Coordinates of C-alpha atoms in Angstrom, one line a residue:
X51 CA 0.0 -0.4 -0.1
X52 CA 2.8 2.6 0.8
X53 CA 4.6 1.9 -2.7
X54 CA 0.6 3.0 -4.4
X55 CA 0.4 6.0 -2.0
X56 CA 4.1 6.9 -3.0
X57 CA 3.5 6.4 -6.8
X58 CA 0.1 8.1 -7.0
X59 CA 1.2 11.1 -4.8
X60 CA 4.2 12.0 -7.3
X61 CA 1.4 11.6 -10.3
X62 CA -0.7 14.1 -8.8
X63 CA 2.0 16.3 -8.1
X64 CA 3.7 15.6 -11.5
X65 CA 0.5 16.1 -13.1
X66 CA -0.8 19.7 -11.6
X67 CA 2.7 20.8 -12.0
X68 CA 2.4 20.2 -16.0
X69 CA -1.2 21.5 -16.1
X70 CA -0.2 24.4 -14.7
X71 CA 2.8 25.0 -16.9
X72 CA 0.2 25.0 -19.8
X73 CA -1.7 27.3 -18.8
X74 CA 1.5 29.7 -19.1
X75 CA 2.2 30.2 -15.6
X76 CA 5.6 30.4 -13.9
X77 CA 7.6 27.5 -12.6
X78 CA 7.1 28.8 -9.0
X79 CA 3.3 28.9 -9.2
X80 CA 3.3 25.4 -11.1
X81 CA 5.5 24.1 -8.2
X82 CA 3.3 25.8 -5.4
X83 CA 0.2 24.0 -7.3
X84 CA 1.5 20.7 -7.8
X85 CA 2.3 20.9 -4.1
X86 CA -0.7 22.1 -3.0
X87 CA -2.8 19.1 -4.7
X88 CA -0.1 16.4 -3.2
X89 CA -0.8 18.1 0.0
X90 CA -4.8 17.9 -0.2
X91 CA -4.4 14.1 -1.5
X92 CA -2.5 13.1 1.7
X93 CA -4.9 14.8 3.4
X94 CA -7.8 12.8 2.1
X95 CA -6.0 9.6 3.0
X96 CA -5.3 11.0 6.6
X97 CA -1.7 11.6 6.0
X98 CA -0.7 15.1 7.2
X99 CA 2.6 16.5 9.0
X100 CA 5.1 14.4 9.7
X101 CA 3.4 11.5 8.3
X102 CA 3.1 12.9 5.0
X103 CA 6.6 14.4 4.4
X104 CA 8.1 11.7 3.0
X105 CA 5.2 11.1 0.5
X106 CA 6.0 15.3 -0.4
X107 CA 9.6 14.9 -0.8
X108 CA 8.9 12.0 -3.5
X109 CA 6.4 14.1 -5.1
X110 CA 9.1 17.6 -5.1
X111 CA 11.5 14.8 -6.7
X112 CA 8.7 14.0 -9.2
X113 CA 8.4 17.6 -10.2
X114 CA 12.0 18.0 -10.4
X115 CA 12.2 14.9 -13.2
X116 CA 9.5 16.4 -14.8
X117 CA 11.4 20.0 -14.9
X118 CA 14.4 18.3 -16.5
X119 CA 12.3 16.4 -18.8
X120 CA 11.3 19.5 -20.3
X121 CA 14.4 21.2 -20.2
X122 CA 15.9 18.0 -22.5
X123 CA 13.3 17.8 -25.0

C-alpha cells in the first residue's frame, strides 16, 4: 500500500505541475500548485504533518524530474 501512495502522490504532483505550466504560469506557481494538490490528496488519505513528509519529498522529486525532462526536450 505504501508504494501505491508514493506512486499516486508523485503522479498527482507532477500532473498538476505540468497542467499549470501549460496555462502559461511561472515555474514557481506550477510547483506551488503541484505541491498543494499533493498535500490535499494526502490529507484525504489521512496523512498530514510528519506522516506526509516522505510522500511530499517524493512529490517534489517527481516535479523536478518532469522539469528536467521538459528542459531536455
